[in-house]
Coordinates of C-alpha atoms in Angstrom, one line a residue:
M1 CA 93.3 10.7 -64.5
E2 CA 95.6 7.8 -65.4
M3 CA 94.7 4.8 -67.4
A4 CA 96.8 1.7 -67.0
A5 CA 96.6 -1.3 -69.3
A6 CA 98.7 -4.4 -68.9
K7 CA 100.4 -5.7 -71.9
G8 CA 100.3 -9.4 -72.7
A9 CA 99.7 -11.6 -75.7
H10 CA 97.4 -14.1 -74.1
N11 CA 95.7 -12.2 -71.3
V12 CA 94.6 -8.6 -71.8
P13 CA 93.1 -7.2 -68.6
A14 CA 90.2 -4.7 -68.7
P15 CA 91.1 -1.1 -68.4
E16 CA 90.9 0.3 -64.9
W17 CA 89.9 3.9 -64.0
R18 CA 91.4 5.6 -61.1
V19 CA 90.2 8.9 -59.7
T20 CA 92.5 11.0 -57.6
L21 CA 90.6 12.9 -54.8
P22 CA 91.8 15.3 -52.2
E23 CA 92.7 14.0 -48.8
G24 CA 89.5 13.2 -46.7
A25 CA 87.1 13.5 -49.7
S26 CA 86.6 9.7 -49.8
V27 CA 85.3 9.7 -46.3
A28 CA 82.8 12.5 -47.2
V29 CA 81.6 10.4 -50.2
E30 CA 81.1 7.3 -48.0
H31 CA 79.2 9.4 -45.5
E32 CA 76.9 10.9 -48.1
L33 CA 76.2 7.4 -49.5
A34 CA 75.4 6.0 -46.1
V35 CA 73.0 8.9 -45.5
A36 CA 71.3 8.4 -48.8
H37 CA 71.0 4.6 -48.1
G38 CA 69.5 5.3 -44.6
A39 CA 67.0 7.8 -46.0
R40 CA 65.9 5.3 -48.6
A41 CA 65.6 2.5 -46.0
W42 CA 63.6 4.8 -43.7
A43 CA 61.3 5.9 -46.5
S44 CA 60.7 2.3 -47.6
S45 CA 60.0 1.3 -44.0
V46 CA 57.5 4.1 -43.6
V47 CA 55.8 3.2 -46.8
S48 CA 55.6 -0.5 -45.9
R49 CA 54.1 0.4 -42.5
L50 CA 51.5 2.7 -44.1
L51 CA 50.6 0.0 -46.6
L52 CA 50.3 -2.6 -43.8
A53 CA 48.2 -0.3 -41.7
F54 CA 46.0 0.5 -44.7
R55 CA 45.6 -3.2 -45.4
E56 CA 44.6 -4.0 -41.8
K57 CA 42.1 -1.2 -41.9
V58 CA 40.5 -2.5 -45.1
V59 CA 40.5 -6.1 -43.9
G60 CA 39.0 -5.1 -40.6
S61 CA 36.3 -3.0 -42.3
C62 CA 35.4 -5.9 -44.6
R63 CA 35.2 -8.3 -41.7
R64 CA 32.9 -6.0 -39.8
V65 CA 30.7 -5.5 -42.8
W66 CA 30.5 -9.2 -43.4
R67 CA 29.7 -9.8 -39.8
I68 CA 26.8 -7.3 -39.9
G69 CA 25.4 -9.0 -43.0
A70 CA 25.9 -12.5 -41.6
D71 CA 24.2 -11.7 -38.3
D72 CA 21.0 -10.6 -40.1
P73 CA 20.9 -11.2 -43.9
R74 CA 17.8 -9.1 -44.1
R75 CA 19.9 -6.0 -43.9
A76 CA 21.7 -6.8 -47.1
V77 CA 18.3 -7.6 -48.7
H78 CA 17.0 -4.2 -47.5
G79 CA 19.9 -2.5 -49.3
L80 CA 19.0 -4.3 -52.5
K81 CA 15.3 -3.3 -52.1
V82 CA 16.2 0.3 -51.8
G83 CA 18.3 0.1 -54.9
L84 CA 15.5 -1.6 -56.8
A85 CA 13.0 1.1 -55.7
L86 CA 15.3 3.9 -56.8
A87 CA 15.9 2.1 -60.2
L88 CA 12.1 1.8 -60.7
V89 CA 11.4 5.4 -59.8
S90 CA 14.3 6.7 -61.9
V91 CA 12.4 5.4 -65.0
F92 CA 10.0 8.4 -64.6
Y93 CA 13.0 10.7 -64.9
Y94 CA 15.0 9.0 -67.7
T95 CA 12.1 8.0 -69.9
R96 CA 10.9 10.8 -72.1
T97 CA 7.3 9.8 -72.3
L98 CA 6.9 9.4 -68.5
Y99 CA 8.9 12.6 -67.9
D100 CA 6.6 14.6 -70.1
G101 CA 3.6 13.2 -68.1
V102 CA 4.9 14.4 -64.7
G103 CA 6.9 17.4 -65.9
G104 CA 10.0 18.7 -64.2
A105 CA 8.8 17.5 -60.8
A106 CA 9.9 13.9 -61.4
M107 CA 12.8 14.5 -59.1
W108 CA 10.4 14.7 -56.2
A109 CA 9.6 11.0 -56.8
V110 CA 13.2 10.1 -56.4
L111 CA 13.6 12.2 -53.2
T112 CA 10.4 10.5 -51.8
V113 CA 11.9 7.1 -52.2
V114 CA 15.1 8.2 -50.5
V115 CA 13.4 9.6 -47.4
V116 CA 10.4 7.2 -47.2
F117 CA 11.9 3.8 -47.6
E118 CA 12.4 2.2 -44.2
Y119 CA 13.6 -1.1 -42.9
T120 CA 10.2 -2.4 -41.8
V121 CA 6.9 -2.3 -43.6
G122 CA 5.3 -0.3 -40.8
G123 CA 8.0 2.3 -41.0
C124 CA 7.6 2.6 -44.8
V125 CA 3.8 2.9 -44.5
Y126 CA 4.1 5.4 -41.6
K127 CA 6.4 7.7 -43.6
G128 CA 4.7 7.2 -46.9
L129 CA 1.1 7.9 -45.7
N130 CA 2.3 10.8 -43.6
R131 CA 4.2 12.3 -46.5
A132 CA 1.3 11.8 -49.0
I133 CA -1.4 13.1 -46.7
A134 CA 0.7 16.0 -45.5
T135 CA 1.6 17.0 -49.0
A136 CA -2.0 16.8 -50.3
S137 CA -3.4 18.8 -47.3
A138 CA -0.7 21.4 -47.5
A139 CA -1.4 21.9 -51.2
V140 CA -5.1 22.3 -50.7
V141 CA -4.6 24.8 -47.9
A142 CA -2.1 26.7 -49.9
L143 CA -4.4 26.9 -52.9
G144 CA -7.2 28.2 -50.6
V145 CA -5.0 30.8 -49.1
H146 CA -3.7 31.7 -52.6
W147 CA -7.3 32.3 -53.8
I148 CA -8.1 34.4 -50.8
A149 CA -4.9 36.5 -51.2
S150 CA -5.5 37.0 -54.9
K151 CA -9.0 38.4 -54.2
S152 CA -7.8 40.8 -51.6
G153 CA -5.8 43.0 -53.9
D154 CA -2.1 43.7 -54.4
K155 CA -1.9 45.7 -51.3
F156 CA -3.0 43.1 -48.8
E157 CA -1.8 40.0 -50.7
P158 CA 1.8 39.8 -49.2
F159 CA 0.4 40.3 -45.7
I160 CA -2.1 37.5 -46.0
R161 CA 0.5 35.1 -47.4
S162 CA 3.0 35.9 -44.7
G163 CA 0.5 35.8 -42.0
S164 CA -0.8 32.4 -43.1
V165 CA 2.7 31.0 -43.1
F166 CA 3.3 32.4 -39.6
L167 CA 0.1 31.1 -38.1
L168 CA 0.1 27.7 -39.7
A169 CA 3.8 27.1 -39.1
A170 CA 3.4 28.1 -35.4
A171 CA 0.3 26.0 -34.9
A172 CA 1.7 22.9 -36.6
T173 CA 5.0 23.2 -34.7
F174 CA 3.1 23.5 -31.4
S175 CA 1.1 20.4 -32.2
R176 CA 4.3 18.3 -32.3
F177 CA 4.4 18.6 -28.5
I178 CA 1.1 16.7 -28.2
P179 CA 2.1 13.1 -27.3
T180 CA -0.3 11.5 -29.8
V181 CA 0.7 13.7 -32.6
K182 CA 4.4 13.3 -31.7
A183 CA 4.2 9.5 -31.7
R184 CA 2.1 9.0 -34.9
F185 CA 2.2 12.2 -37.0
D186 CA 5.5 14.0 -36.3
Y187 CA 6.9 13.3 -39.7
G188 CA 3.7 14.4 -41.4
V189 CA 3.6 17.7 -39.5
T190 CA 7.1 18.4 -40.6
I191 CA 6.3 17.7 -44.3
F192 CA 3.1 19.8 -44.0
I193 CA 5.1 22.8 -42.8
L194 CA 7.7 22.3 -45.6
T195 CA 5.2 21.8 -48.4
Y196 CA 2.9 24.7 -47.4
S197 CA 5.8 27.1 -47.0
L198 CA 7.2 26.2 -50.5
V199 CA 3.9 26.3 -52.3
A200 CA 2.7 29.5 -50.5
V201 CA 5.9 31.4 -51.0
S202 CA 6.4 30.3 -54.6
G203 CA 2.7 30.9 -55.5
Y204 CA 3.2 34.6 -55.1
R205 CA 5.4 34.7 -58.1
V206 CA 4.3 31.6 -60.1
D207 CA 1.2 31.8 -62.1
A208 CA 0.7 28.0 -62.7
L209 CA 0.3 27.2 -59.0
V210 CA -2.4 24.6 -59.5
S211 CA -0.4 22.6 -62.0
M212 CA 2.7 22.8 -59.8
A213 CA 0.7 21.4 -56.8
E214 CA -0.8 18.7 -58.9
Q215 CA 2.6 17.6 -60.2
R216 CA 4.0 17.6 -56.7
V217 CA 1.2 15.4 -55.3
C218 CA 1.4 13.1 -58.3
T219 CA 5.1 12.5 -58.1
I220 CA 5.1 12.0 -54.4
S221 CA 2.2 9.5 -54.8
I222 CA 4.3 7.6 -57.4
G223 CA 7.3 7.4 -55.1
V224 CA 5.2 6.3 -52.1
S225 CA 3.4 3.6 -54.1
I226 CA 6.7 2.2 -55.4
C227 CA 8.1 2.1 -51.8
L228 CA 5.1 0.4 -50.4
A229 CA 5.0 -2.2 -53.2
V230 CA 8.7 -3.1 -52.9
S231 CA 8.7 -3.1 -49.1
A232 CA 5.6 -5.3 -48.7
L233 CA 6.0 -7.7 -51.6
I234 CA 9.7 -8.5 -51.6
C235 CA 11.0 -10.1 -48.4
P236 CA 8.9 -8.0 -46.0
V237 CA 10.1 -7.2 -42.5
W238 CA 7.0 -6.6 -40.3
A239 CA 7.4 -4.4 -37.3
S240 CA 4.6 -6.3 -35.6
Q241 CA 6.5 -9.6 -35.9
E242 CA 9.7 -7.9 -34.7
L243 CA 7.9 -6.6 -31.6
H244 CA 6.4 -10.0 -31.0
L245 CA 9.7 -11.9 -31.3
A246 CA 11.6 -9.3 -29.3
T247 CA 9.1 -9.8 -26.4
A248 CA 9.7 -13.5 -26.4
R249 CA 13.5 -13.1 -26.6
N250 CA 13.5 -10.7 -23.7
M251 CA 11.6 -13.3 -21.6
E252 CA 14.2 -15.9 -22.4
K253 CA 17.1 -13.6 -21.6
L254 CA 15.5 -12.6 -18.3
A255 CA 15.0 -16.3 -17.4
G256 CA 18.6 -17.1 -18.2
A257 CA 19.8 -14.1 -16.1
I258 CA 17.9 -15.3 -13.0
E259 CA 19.4 -18.8 -13.2
A260 CA 22.9 -17.5 -13.9
C261 CA 22.9 -15.0 -11.0
V262 CA 22.0 -17.7 -8.4
E263 CA 24.5 -20.2 -9.9
D264 CA 27.3 -17.6 -9.8
Y265 CA 26.5 -16.8 -6.2
Y266 CA 26.7 -20.4 -5.0
L267 CA 29.7 -21.1 -7.2
A268 CA 31.5 -18.3 -5.4
A269 CA 30.4 -19.8 -2.1
A270 CA 31.6 -23.3 -3.2
A271 CA 35.0 -21.8 -4.1
D272 CA 35.3 -20.2 -0.7
E273 CA 34.3 -23.5 1.0
E274 CA 37.1 -25.4 -0.9
D275 CA 39.6 -22.7 0.3
E276 CA 40.5 -21.8 -3.3
P277 CA 42.8 -18.7 -3.5
T278 CA 40.7 -15.6 -4.2
N279 CA 41.5 -12.0 -4.2
N280 CA 39.5 -9.2 -2.8
S281 CA 38.4 -7.8 -6.1
K282 CA 34.7 -8.0 -7.1
K283 CA 33.8 -11.0 -9.0
Q284 CA 32.1 -10.3 -12.3
P285 CA 29.0 -12.3 -13.2
S286 CA 28.8 -14.4 -16.3
S287 CA 27.7 -13.1 -19.6
K288 CA 24.5 -15.0 -19.4
A289 CA 23.7 -13.1 -16.1
E290 CA 23.9 -9.8 -18.0
G291 CA 20.8 -10.7 -20.1
Y292 CA 18.7 -8.5 -18.0
K293 CA 20.4 -5.4 -19.5
C294 CA 18.7 -6.1 -22.8
V295 CA 15.3 -6.0 -21.0
L296 CA 16.2 -2.7 -19.3
N297 CA 17.2 -1.1 -22.6
S298 CA 14.2 -2.3 -24.6
K299 CA 11.8 0.5 -23.9
A300 CA 12.7 2.7 -26.8
S301 CA 12.6 -0.1 -29.4
E302 CA 9.3 -1.4 -28.0
D303 CA 7.7 2.0 -28.2
S304 CA 9.0 2.5 -31.8
L305 CA 7.9 -0.9 -33.0
S306 CA 4.5 -0.7 -31.3
N307 CA 3.9 2.7 -33.1
L308 CA 5.0 1.4 -36.5
A309 CA 3.1 -1.9 -36.2
R310 CA -0.2 0.1 -36.0
W311 CA 0.3 1.3 -39.5
E312 CA 0.8 -2.2 -41.0
P313 CA -2.0 -4.0 -42.9
P314 CA -3.3 -7.3 -41.4
H315 CA -1.0 -10.3 -42.0
G316 CA -0.6 -13.7 -40.3
G317 CA -2.0 -13.6 -36.8
F318 CA -1.9 -9.8 -36.6
G319 CA -5.2 -8.2 -37.4
F320 CA -6.4 -4.6 -37.6
R321 CA -7.2 -4.4 -33.9
H322 CA -4.3 -6.4 -32.6
P323 CA -3.4 -5.0 -29.1
Y324 CA 0.1 -3.7 -29.9
G325 CA -0.1 -1.4 -26.9
Q326 CA -0.3 -4.4 -24.5
Y327 CA 3.2 -5.4 -25.6
K328 CA 4.5 -2.3 -23.9
N329 CA 2.7 -3.3 -20.7
V330 CA 4.4 -6.7 -20.9
G331 CA 7.7 -5.0 -21.5
A332 CA 7.1 -2.7 -18.5
A333 CA 6.4 -5.7 -16.3
M334 CA 9.6 -7.4 -17.4
R335 CA 11.6 -4.3 -16.7
H336 CA 10.0 -4.1 -13.3
C337 CA 11.4 -7.7 -12.7
A338 CA 14.7 -6.9 -14.3
Y339 CA 15.4 -4.2 -11.7
C340 CA 15.3 -6.9 -9.0
V341 CA 17.6 -9.1 -11.1
E342 CA 20.0 -6.2 -11.4
A343 CA 20.1 -5.9 -7.6
L344 CA 20.6 -9.7 -7.5
T345 CA 23.6 -9.3 -9.8
G346 CA 25.1 -6.7 -7.4
C347 CA 25.1 -9.4 -4.7
V348 CA 27.1 -11.7 -7.0
R349 CA 29.6 -8.9 -7.7
S350 CA 30.1 -8.3 -4.0
A351 CA 30.6 -12.1 -3.3
G352 CA 34.4 -11.6 -3.6
E353 CA 34.4 -9.2 -0.6
V354 CA 32.8 -11.5 1.9
H355 CA 32.8 -15.2 2.3
P356 CA 29.3 -16.5 1.6
A357 CA 30.4 -20.0 2.6
K358 CA 30.6 -18.8 6.2
A359 CA 26.9 -17.7 6.2
P360 CA 24.8 -19.8 8.6
G361 CA 22.3 -21.9 6.8
R362 CA 23.9 -21.5 3.4
R363 CA 23.7 -25.2 2.7
Q364 CA 20.1 -25.4 3.8
L365 CA 19.1 -22.5 1.5
A366 CA 21.3 -23.5 -1.5
D367 CA 18.9 -26.1 -2.9
A368 CA 15.8 -24.0 -2.1
C369 CA 17.3 -20.9 -3.8
T370 CA 18.4 -22.9 -6.8
R371 CA 15.0 -24.5 -7.0
V372 CA 13.2 -21.1 -6.9
A373 CA 15.5 -19.7 -9.6
A374 CA 14.8 -22.7 -11.8
R375 CA 11.0 -22.4 -11.3
C376 CA 11.1 -18.7 -12.1
A377 CA 13.1 -19.3 -15.3
R378 CA 10.6 -22.1 -16.2
V379 CA 7.7 -19.7 -15.9
L380 CA 9.3 -17.1 -18.1
R381 CA 10.3 -19.7 -20.7
E382 CA 6.7 -21.1 -20.8
A383 CA 5.5 -17.6 -21.3
S384 CA 8.0 -17.0 -24.0
G385 CA 7.0 -20.2 -25.8
S386 CA 3.3 -19.1 -25.6
V387 CA 4.2 -15.7 -27.0
R388 CA 6.1 -17.3 -30.0
S389 CA 3.3 -19.7 -30.8
M390 CA 0.5 -17.2 -30.0
T391 CA -1.2 -19.9 -27.8
T392 CA -2.2 -20.3 -24.2
S393 CA -1.6 -23.5 -22.2
R394 CA -2.2 -24.8 -18.7
A395 CA 1.5 -25.6 -18.4
L396 CA 2.0 -21.9 -17.6
D397 CA -0.4 -22.1 -14.7
M398 CA 1.3 -25.2 -13.5
A399 CA 4.7 -23.6 -13.7
V400 CA 3.4 -20.6 -11.7
A401 CA 2.0 -23.0 -9.0
D402 CA 5.4 -24.8 -8.8
M403 CA 7.2 -21.5 -8.4
N404 CA 4.9 -20.5 -5.6
A405 CA 5.4 -23.9 -3.9
A406 CA 9.2 -23.5 -4.2
V407 CA 9.0 -20.0 -2.7
E408 CA 7.0 -21.4 0.3
E409 CA 9.6 -24.1 0.9
M410 CA 12.4 -21.5 0.8
Q411 CA 10.5 -19.3 3.3
A412 CA 10.1 -22.3 5.6
D413 CA 13.8 -23.0 5.4
L414 CA 14.5 -19.4 6.0
R415 CA 12.5 -19.4 9.2
S416 CA 14.7 -22.1 10.7
I417 CA 17.9 -20.1 10.1
P418 CA 17.8 -17.5 13.0
S419 CA 18.4 -20.0 15.8
S420 CA 21.5 -21.5 14.3
C421 CA 22.6 -18.0 13.3
L422 CA 22.5 -16.9 17.0
L423 CA 24.5 -20.0 18.1
L424 CA 27.2 -19.4 15.5
A425 CA 27.3 -15.7 16.3
G426 CA 27.6 -16.4 20.1
S427 CA 30.5 -18.9 19.5
A428 CA 32.3 -16.3 17.4
A429 CA 31.7 -13.4 19.8
E430 CA 35.2 -13.5 21.2
N431 CA 36.6 -12.6 17.7
T432 CA 35.2 -9.3 16.5
A433 CA 36.5 -9.7 13.0
A434 CA 35.0 -13.2 12.7
T435 CA 31.7 -11.9 14.0
S436 CA 31.7 -9.0 11.4
A437 CA 32.5 -11.4 8.6
L438 CA 29.7 -13.8 9.7
M439 CA 27.2 -11.0 9.9
D440 CA 28.1 -9.7 6.4
A441 CA 27.8 -13.2 4.9
A442 CA 24.5 -13.8 6.6
A443 CA 23.1 -10.4 5.5
Q444 CA 24.2 -11.1 1.9
L445 CA 22.5 -14.6 2.0
F446 CA 19.3 -13.1 3.4
T447 CA 19.4 -10.4 0.7
V448 CA 19.7 -13.0 -2.0
T449 CA 16.7 -14.9 -0.7
S450 CA 14.6 -11.8 -0.3
L451 CA 15.4 -10.7 -3.8
L452 CA 14.4 -14.1 -5.1
I453 CA 11.1 -13.9 -3.4
E454 CA 10.5 -10.4 -4.9
V455 CA 11.5 -11.7 -8.3
S456 CA 9.0 -14.5 -8.1
S457 CA 6.3 -11.9 -7.2
R458 CA 7.2 -9.7 -10.1
I459 CA 7.2 -12.6 -12.5
E460 CA 3.6 -13.1 -11.6
G461 CA 3.0 -9.6 -12.8
V462 CA 4.6 -10.5 -16.1
V463 CA 2.3 -13.6 -16.4
D464 CA -0.7 -11.4 -15.7
A465 CA 0.3 -9.0 -18.4
F466 CA 0.8 -11.9 -20.8
D467 CA -2.7 -13.2 -19.9
T468 CA -4.2 -9.9 -20.8
L469 CA -2.3 -9.9 -24.1
A470 CA -3.6 -13.4 -24.9
R471 CA -7.1 -12.4 -24.1
L472 CA -7.1 -9.2 -26.2
A473 CA -5.3 -10.9 -29.1
N474 CA -7.5 -14.0 -28.9
F475 CA -4.6 -16.5 -28.6
K476 CA -5.7 -20.1 -29.3
S477 CA -5.5 -22.8 -26.6
A478 CA -2.7 -25.2 -27.2
D479 CA -4.3 -27.8 -24.8
E480 CA -7.5 -28.0 -26.8
E481 CA -5.6 -28.5 -30.1
E482 CA -3.4 -31.2 -28.7
K483 CA -6.0 -33.0 -26.6
P484 CA -7.4 -36.0 -28.5
A485 CA -11.1 -36.6 -28.8
K486 CA -12.1 -38.8 -25.8
S487 CA -15.4 -40.1 -24.7
V488 CA -16.8 -38.2 -21.8
A489 CA -19.7 -40.6 -21.0
K490 CA -18.1 -42.0 -17.8
A491 CA -16.3 -38.8 -16.9
E492 CA -17.4 -37.0 -13.8
P493 CA -18.5 -33.4 -14.3
V494 CA -15.8 -30.9 -13.3
I495 CA -17.0 -27.7 -11.8
E496 CA -14.7 -24.9 -12.9
P497 CA -14.8 -21.4 -11.4
E498 CA -16.6 -18.9 -13.4
S499 CA -14.2 -16.6 -15.2
E500 CA -14.1 -14.3 -18.1
E501 CA -11.7 -16.1 -20.5
T502 CA -8.3 -16.1 -18.8
G503 CA -9.4 -13.8 -16.0
G504 CA -10.1 -16.8 -13.8
N505 CA -6.5 -18.1 -14.1
Q506 CA -5.3 -14.7 -12.8
T507 CA -7.7 -14.9 -9.9
M508 CA -6.6 -18.5 -9.0
R509 CA -3.0 -17.5 -9.1
R510 CA -3.6 -14.6 -6.8
L511 CA -5.3 -16.9 -4.3
N512 CA -2.5 -19.4 -4.4
R513 CA 0.2 -16.7 -4.1
P514 CA 2.3 -17.2 -0.9
E515 CA 2.6 -14.5 1.7
H516 CA 5.9 -12.8 1.0

C-alpha cells in the first residue's frame, strides 16, 4: 500500500488509500457486489409480496366477518350469549363452595353448555331436554343393572354388565332408524348410549356409583338450566318465528320469479323485433328470476325448523298446539309450483336460440301472459302478507278470482292463434329454414302459455294449503278488524254458502277454476 499526502500550507488534502489488486480482480469484486445487491433486492421483493398477500388475506377475512355480522346481527349476539353462558357455568368450577357442592363432576356442566347451546330457542330446548332426560334414564337403568349384577355373584357379574351394554346399545341404535325417533330424539338416544356405557363400565370398579350418577345428573341439569335461561331471556331467536317468516319470504321470491321470467321472455322478443344484434348463446335470466331456487332448496331448513319449533314454549301467536307440520305442506305446495317456474326459466334461457318475435300471435298473447303473471304474483304476495300478519282476508279470494279470469282471457286468445299460424306457415312453406324457425318460435310461445296456466293451477294449491294453515292456527280475520261498525237495519240479508270456517272459500275457488 502507498499513502500519498499533498503538501501545502493552506490546503491539506485528506489522505487517500490505494489498494493494488491483481489484474482482473476488480471485475470479480464488482460481480460479487452486483450479485449480493440482486439477492438483497430479490429477498426484499419476496418479503414485500408476502406481506402484501398477508395483508390482503387479513383485510378480506375481516370484511367477510363484518359482512356476516352486518347481514344478521343476531349471529354476533349469539356468540356473546354463548360466552355469557360459559362464564356463568364456570363459576361452579372456579368457586370453591360451589365446587365442593357438585364435586369433581363440575366440568360436565361446562361440556353441557358447549354441546347444548344452539342458535334458536327450540334447538336449545331440544338438545337440553334430550340430554337431561337421556342422562337421567341411563343413570337409572345403569343403577338397576348394577344392583342385579351385584346380587348375581362375582362369576356372572361381568357377563350381565357386558350383556346389558350389548343389548341396550343395539336396541337404542336400531331405534334411531325409526322416523319419529330420528326426527325428535336422535340426540337423546346418542346421549343415552354414551351415559349408560360410561356408568355401567365404570360401575364395575367404582364403589360410589350412586353418588357419581347423582353428580352427573346434577351438573348436567345445571348446564341445561343456564343454557335455557340465557337463550330464552336474552334476545331470543325463536325457531317458530323463523319458520313463519321463511314461508312468507319464499312466497314473495316465488312471486318475483314468475313476473321476472315472463318479463325476460318478452324483453328478448322485443330485442329480436327491433333487430338488435344478438348472438346464439343462451340468454341468462335475471337474478330476480332465480328466486325459485330458494324455494326448491328450502325443504331441509323447513323440516329442521318445524321439528325444533315443537319444543318451544308458547310465545306470541304460537301456542302449544300450533300446526307447525302444516308449514311443511305449504312449502311442498310452493315447491310443486317452483318446478313449473324452473321450466319457465328454461324457456327464457333458450330464447337466444330462436326468435320469439317471429312467433305468430306473440303480440296478441304478450299482454295476456303478462297479466296472468302479474295476477299470479299478486296472489302469492297477498298470501305472504297474510302469513306475516297471521290474518285472513277476502283480498286473497279476490286475487285468486282475478287470476282465474286472466287465465280464461289468455286461453281465449290462445284459441284464436291456430288460424293465423297456418296462414303464416303456408306463406313461408317455400323456405324450409324459415318454416322451421317459425315452428320453433310458435312452440316456445305455446310452451310459455301452457306453463303459465299450470303455474296458476299450482298456485291455487298453495292458497288451499295456506287456508288449511289459517284454519288450524286460528288466524284472525283482517276484514272484521278493519270494517267499521255500520248499521245493518236497511241492509238486505246476504245468504252465504254454508262452510266450515275457510273450507267454503276453497270450494268456491274450485267451482270458479277455469278448465285448463
